[in-house]
Amino acid sequence: MEFTELESSLREQAIRSSLMAGKPKLYYFNGRGRMESIRWLLAAAGIEFVEEFLETREQYEKLLQDGALLFQQVPMVEIDGMKMVQTRAILGYIAAKHNLYGKDLKERALIDMYVEGTRDLIDLIRVHHKFSPEEQEKNLALINERATARYFPVYEKVLKDHGTEFLVGNQLTWADVQLIEAILMVEEKVSTVLSKFPLLQDFKTRICNIPTIKKFLQPGSQRKPPPDESYVVTANRVFNRK
Amino acid sequence: MAGKPKLYYFNGRGRMESIRWLLAAAGIEVGSSVLKKTNDGALLFQQVPMVEIDGMKMVQTRAILGYIAAKHNLYGKDLKERALIDMYVEGTRDLIDLIRVHHKFSPEEQEKNLALINERATARYFPVYEKVLKDHGTEFLVGNQLTWADVQLIEAILMVEEKVSTVLSKFPLLQDFKTRICNIPTIKKFLQPGSQRKPPPDESYVVTANRVFNRK
């Protein structure tokens, strides 16, 4: 490269770096997995973020050697000078920082109960693609059962009793964001799952129309598609599995 | 017993034990806990643990722990300390969960799980907390006073030691930490016979849980 080309390339990099400084940086695979809830929450909060996708074993080993992964695991998010790990810790930090964690201890308690419930439902779907076809059939029945008999009746009742647009308090919280994520994930598997839950249908329409969330749901956003075969292959390669 | 939190669970450790630890460390007395089969909607997601506390029927272990920690000044002084505490308790939670399910396995699976517990404790989790204590330079993992992170770490250390008695042999700062934390009056009391602390799971615990949940 000629000197002037090198200089301008370095200047470009410096400008790019300084533009990116301040934005959270997400380290994960190019797929949903455990990072997707974090993408949802940042997007809902209107926070722009950048991503570094793990594609090779070498990238992962470099992160390990650099001491960037506290417990040798991803997700990892560089945010506010910290290298945060553990999905729930990251979500809790983002929620608290961006006024999505309620106004007091009691609202926090409700939000925590609700997000733990939807987390359990999301986790059933998150691992679905790892199963054999026979196991997937059983898992699909379990997802449907849990959604329609355990989780969605609870949130339908919360909306009914609470009487506002949101699960907790009078404004959007982490609980709403994680519920809409869960609803859309279940609908990808069982398209009629909300048929007996009219208030959740209204909730879905309202929340999906919030500008930041609407934007996240449009093509070209950082929202990831459901996992496919190449995602499984990449994860196995990076983690030296099977 | 009005005002005391009331714990609904089996008469054993399971997922409730971390809650017993945290309440004990905070010096909070608990009311008697009885597990009845009930359909009165007391269990939000049809699951235990459930804790009646401050007019709420709280479920989901992490939600309950977070509420107790925040209420009793065990959750740090600001958002950054909270973030550290959250990372550390999620790490120890993963280690505790390996041990929590150990008794459910067959003897062959238990042998493998024991090796995994030992590996995770000595190669993944304890080195992190040893380093935190070294770099942090105070008696505690976060800030200058006891937090949820310290309580859950001492719980994890004692659980691992029940399976691998020499597990702290290469971690001198954790050995000191263990001694110090176990000498805190509320925790010392919890570790004495007659407290609400539960023993490791045995066969009758498994039988009861299966019966209540109609399993196998």
mmCIF file of C-alpha atoms in Angstrom, chain B residues 56-212:
data_model
loop_
_atom_site.group_PDB
_atom_site.id
_atom_site.type_symbol
_atom_site.label_atom_id
_atom_site.label_comp_id
_atom_site.label_asym_id
_atom_site.label_seq_id
_atom_site.Cartn_x
_atom_site.Cartn_y
_atom_site.Cartn_z
ATOM 1 C CA MET B 56 -46.315 -10.736 47.750
ATOM 2 C CA LYS B 57 -46.258 -14.407 46.808
ATOM 3 C CA MET B 58 -42.895 -14.308 45.062
ATOM 4 C CA VAL B 59 -41.694 -17.052 42.760
ATOM 5 C CA GLN B 60 -38.557 -17.598 40.647
ATOM 6 C CA THR B 61 -35.426 -18.038 42.699
ATOM 7 C CA ARG B 62 -33.436 -15.181 41.187
ATOM 8 C CA ALA B 63 -36.338 -12.735 41.567
ATOM 9 C CA ILE B 64 -36.690 -13.643 45.240
ATOM 10 C CA LEU B 65 -32.945 -13.402 45.877
ATOM 11 C CA GLY B 66 -32.737 -10.028 44.105
ATOM 12 C CA TYR B 67 -35.597 -8.641 46.181
ATOM 13 C CA ILE B 68 -34.069 -9.799 49.471
ATOM 14 C CA ALA B 69 -30.641 -8.487 48.482
ATOM 15 C CA ALA B 70 -31.946 -5.064 47.484
ATOM 16 C CA LYS B 71 -34.178 -4.753 50.538
ATOM 17 C CA HIS B 72 -31.413 -5.674 52.986
ATOM 18 C CA ASN B 73 -28.547 -3.659 51.563
ATOM 19 C CA LEU B 74 -26.758 -6.653 50.064
ATOM 20 C CA TYR B 75 -26.853 -5.481 46.441
ATOM 21 C CA GLY B 76 -24.078 -2.880 46.332
ATOM 22 C CA LYS B 77 -24.265 0.890 46.350
ATOM 23 C CA ASP B 78 -24.709 1.677 42.650
ATOM 24 C CA LEU B 79 -25.329 0.280 39.208
ATOM 25 C CA LYS B 80 -21.712 -0.731 38.621
ATOM 26 C CA GLU B 81 -21.518 -2.689 41.889
ATOM 27 C CA ARG B 82 -24.837 -4.296 41.023
ATOM 28 C CA ALA B 83 -23.431 -5.347 37.648
ATOM 29 C CA LEU B 84 -20.449 -7.020 39.328
ATOM 30 C CA ILE B 85 -22.667 -8.730 41.896
ATOM 31 C CA ASP B 86 -24.985 -9.967 39.150
ATOM 32 C CA MET B 87 -22.080 -11.404 37.164
ATOM 33 C CA TYR B 88 -20.641 -13.147 40.190
ATOM 34 C CA VAL B 89 -23.931 -14.627 41.437
ATOM 35 C CA GLU B 90 -24.751 -15.902 37.950
ATOM 36 C CA GLY B 91 -21.365 -17.638 37.880
ATOM 37 C CA THR B 92 -21.780 -19.263 41.292
ATOM 38 C CA ARG B 93 -25.371 -20.130 40.352
ATOM 39 C CA ASP B 94 -24.075 -22.204 37.430
ATOM 40 C CA LEU B 95 -21.661 -24.023 39.770
ATOM 41 C CA ILE B 96 -24.322 -24.597 42.436
ATOM 42 C CA ASP B 97 -26.716 -25.948 39.802
ATOM 43 C CA LEU B 98 -24.198 -28.663 38.839
ATOM 44 C CA ILE B 99 -24.253 -29.875 42.431
ATOM 45 C CA ARG B 100 -27.967 -29.306 42.998
ATOM 46 C CA VAL B 101 -28.898 -31.993 40.457
ATOM 47 C CA HIS B 102 -26.091 -34.410 41.312
ATOM 48 C CA HIS B 103 -28.243 -36.756 43.378
ATOM 49 C CA LYS B 104 -30.660 -37.301 40.482
ATOM 50 C CA PHE B 105 -28.011 -39.062 38.389
ATOM 51 C CA SER B 106 -27.115 -42.747 38.097
ATOM 52 C CA PRO B 107 -23.830 -43.824 39.772
ATOM 53 C CA GLU B 108 -21.948 -43.707 36.441
ATOM 54 C CA GLU B 109 -23.319 -40.261 35.612
ATOM 55 C CA GLN B 110 -22.471 -39.114 39.127
ATOM 56 C CA GLU B 111 -18.831 -40.050 38.578
ATOM 57 C CA LYS B 112 -18.710 -37.900 35.444
ATOM 58 C CA ASN B 113 -20.587 -35.067 37.132
ATOM 59 C CA LEU B 114 -18.177 -35.096 40.074
ATOM 60 C CA ALA B 115 -15.251 -34.650 37.674
ATOM 61 C CA LEU B 116 -17.129 -31.804 35.988
ATOM 62 C CA ILE B 117 -17.896 -30.113 39.324
ATOM 63 C CA ASN B 118 -14.231 -30.340 40.297
ATOM 64 C CA GLU B 119 -13.054 -29.043 36.917
ATOM 65 C CA ARG B 120 -15.475 -26.132 36.838
ATOM 66 C CA ALA B 121 -14.746 -25.157 40.423
ATOM 67 C CA THR B 122 -10.953 -25.288 40.139
ATOM 68 C CA ALA B 123 -10.497 -24.153 36.519
ATOM 69 C CA ARG B 124 -13.403 -21.781 35.845
ATOM 70 C CA TYR B 125 -14.985 -20.270 38.940
ATOM 71 C CA PHE B 126 -12.640 -20.298 41.935
ATOM 72 C CA PRO B 127 -9.694 -18.800 39.993
ATOM 73 C CA VAL B 128 -11.949 -15.854 39.116
ATOM 74 C CA TYR B 129 -12.949 -15.183 42.719
ATOM 75 C CA GLU B 130 -9.379 -15.718 43.962
ATOM 76 C CA LYS B 131 -8.277 -13.043 41.509
ATOM 77 C CA VAL B 132 -11.144 -10.718 42.430
ATOM 78 C CA LEU B 133 -10.131 -10.918 46.097
ATOM 79 C CA LYS B 134 -6.492 -10.349 45.172
ATOM 80 C CA ASP B 135 -7.163 -7.349 42.915
ATOM 81 C CA HIS B 136 -9.941 -5.894 45.030
ATOM 82 C CA GLY B 137 -7.934 -5.937 48.238
ATOM 83 C CA THR B 138 -10.848 -5.841 50.665
ATOM 84 C CA GLU B 139 -12.529 -8.587 52.651
ATOM 85 C CA PHE B 140 -15.400 -8.836 50.195
ATOM 86 C CA LEU B 141 -15.935 -9.508 46.503
ATOM 87 C CA VAL B 142 -17.618 -6.158 45.819
ATOM 88 C CA GLY B 143 -17.387 -2.874 47.690
ATOM 89 C CA ASN B 144 -16.555 -2.689 51.360
ATOM 90 C CA GLN B 145 -19.276 -4.743 52.923
ATOM 91 C CA LEU B 146 -21.005 -8.101 52.653
ATOM 92 C CA THR B 147 -23.128 -8.525 49.530
ATOM 93 C CA TRP B 148 -25.241 -11.252 47.925
ATOM 94 C CA ALA B 149 -22.138 -12.193 45.908
ATOM 95 C CA ASP B 150 -20.206 -13.151 49.053
ATOM 96 C CA VAL B 151 -23.126 -15.125 50.502
ATOM 97 C CA GLN B 152 -23.667 -17.144 47.361
ATOM 98 C CA LEU B 153 -19.935 -17.793 47.010
ATOM 99 C CA ILE B 154 -19.633 -19.178 50.547
ATOM 100 C CA GLU B 155 -22.667 -21.376 49.871
ATOM 101 C CA ALA B 156 -21.006 -22.663 46.687
ATOM 102 C CA ILE B 157 -17.645 -23.264 48.398
ATOM 103 C CA LEU B 158 -19.211 -25.339 51.159
ATOM 104 C CA MET B 159 -21.308 -27.325 48.666
ATOM 105 C CA VAL B 160 -18.256 -28.169 46.561
ATOM 106 C CA GLU B 161 -16.231 -29.074 49.649
ATOM 107 C CA GLU B 162 -18.899 -31.613 50.621
ATOM 108 C CA LYS B 163 -18.038 -33.365 47.341
ATOM 109 C CA VAL B 164 -14.331 -32.496 46.947
ATOM 110 C CA SER B 165 -12.922 -31.722 50.389
ATOM 111 C CA THR B 166 -9.568 -30.384 49.115
ATOM 112 C CA VAL B 167 -11.021 -28.106 46.443
ATOM 113 C CA LEU B 168 -9.652 -24.901 48.003
ATOM 114 C CA SER B 169 -6.105 -26.253 48.349
ATOM 115 C CA LYS B 170 -4.722 -23.965 45.618
ATOM 116 C CA PHE B 171 -6.764 -20.916 46.593
ATOM 117 C CA PRO B 172 -5.319 -19.293 49.726
ATOM 118 C CA LEU B 173 -7.378 -16.099 49.502
ATOM 119 C CA LEU B 174 -10.578 -18.128 49.188
ATOM 120 C CA GLN B 175 -9.526 -20.107 52.256
ATOM 121 C CA ASP B 176 -9.192 -16.838 54.185
ATOM 122 C CA PHE B 177 -12.492 -15.645 52.699
ATOM 123 C CA LYS B 178 -14.203 -18.825 53.864
ATOM 124 C CA THR B 179 -12.887 -18.413 57.413
ATOM 125 C CA ARG B 180 -13.866 -14.749 57.592
ATOM 126 C CA ILE B 181 -17.338 -15.121 56.110
ATOM 127 C CA CYS B 182 -18.170 -18.172 58.228
ATOM 128 C CA ASN B 183 -17.334 -16.100 61.293
ATOM 129 C CA ILE B 184 -19.844 -13.366 60.526
ATOM 130 C CA PRO B 185 -22.356 -13.787 63.404
ATOM 131 C CA THR B 186 -25.477 -14.322 61.270
ATOM 132 C CA ILE B 187 -23.708 -16.818 59.043
ATOM 133 C CA LYS B 188 -22.001 -18.557 61.961
ATOM 134 C CA LYS B 189 -25.450 -19.048 63.487
ATOM 135 C CA PHE B 190 -26.812 -20.479 60.203
ATOM 136 C CA LEU B 191 -23.953 -22.996 60.131
ATOM 137 C CA GLN B 192 -24.744 -24.332 63.588
ATOM 138 C CA PRO B 193 -26.990 -27.343 64.242
ATOM 139 C CA GLY B 194 -30.644 -26.416 64.696
ATOM 140 C CA SER B 195 -30.650 -23.662 62.072
ATOM 141 C CA GLN B 196 -32.853 -23.663 58.966
ATOM 142 C CA ARG B 197 -29.956 -24.861 56.861
ATOM 143 C CA LYS B 198 -30.793 -28.159 55.148
ATOM 144 C CA PRO B 199 -28.540 -31.224 54.743
ATOM 145 C CA PRO B 200 -27.467 -32.539 51.330
ATOM 146 C CA PRO B 201 -30.233 -34.412 49.472
ATOM 147 C CA ASP B 202 -30.871 -38.049 50.324
ATOM 148 C CA GLU B 203 -33.131 -40.759 48.908
ATOM 149 C CA SER B 204 -36.254 -39.672 50.809
ATOM 150 C CA TYR B 205 -35.922 -36.133 49.401
ATOM 151 C CA VAL B 206 -35.958 -37.512 45.865
ATOM 152 C CA VAL B 207 -38.957 -39.742 46.620
ATOM 153 C CA THR B 208 -40.966 -36.844 48.084
ATOM 154 C CA ALA B 209 -40.254 -34.498 45.194
ATOM 155 C CA ASN B 210 -41.208 -37.165 42.655
ATOM 156 C CA ARG B 211 -44.428 -37.878 44.526
ATOM 157 C CA VAL B 212 -45.439 -34.226 44.741
#
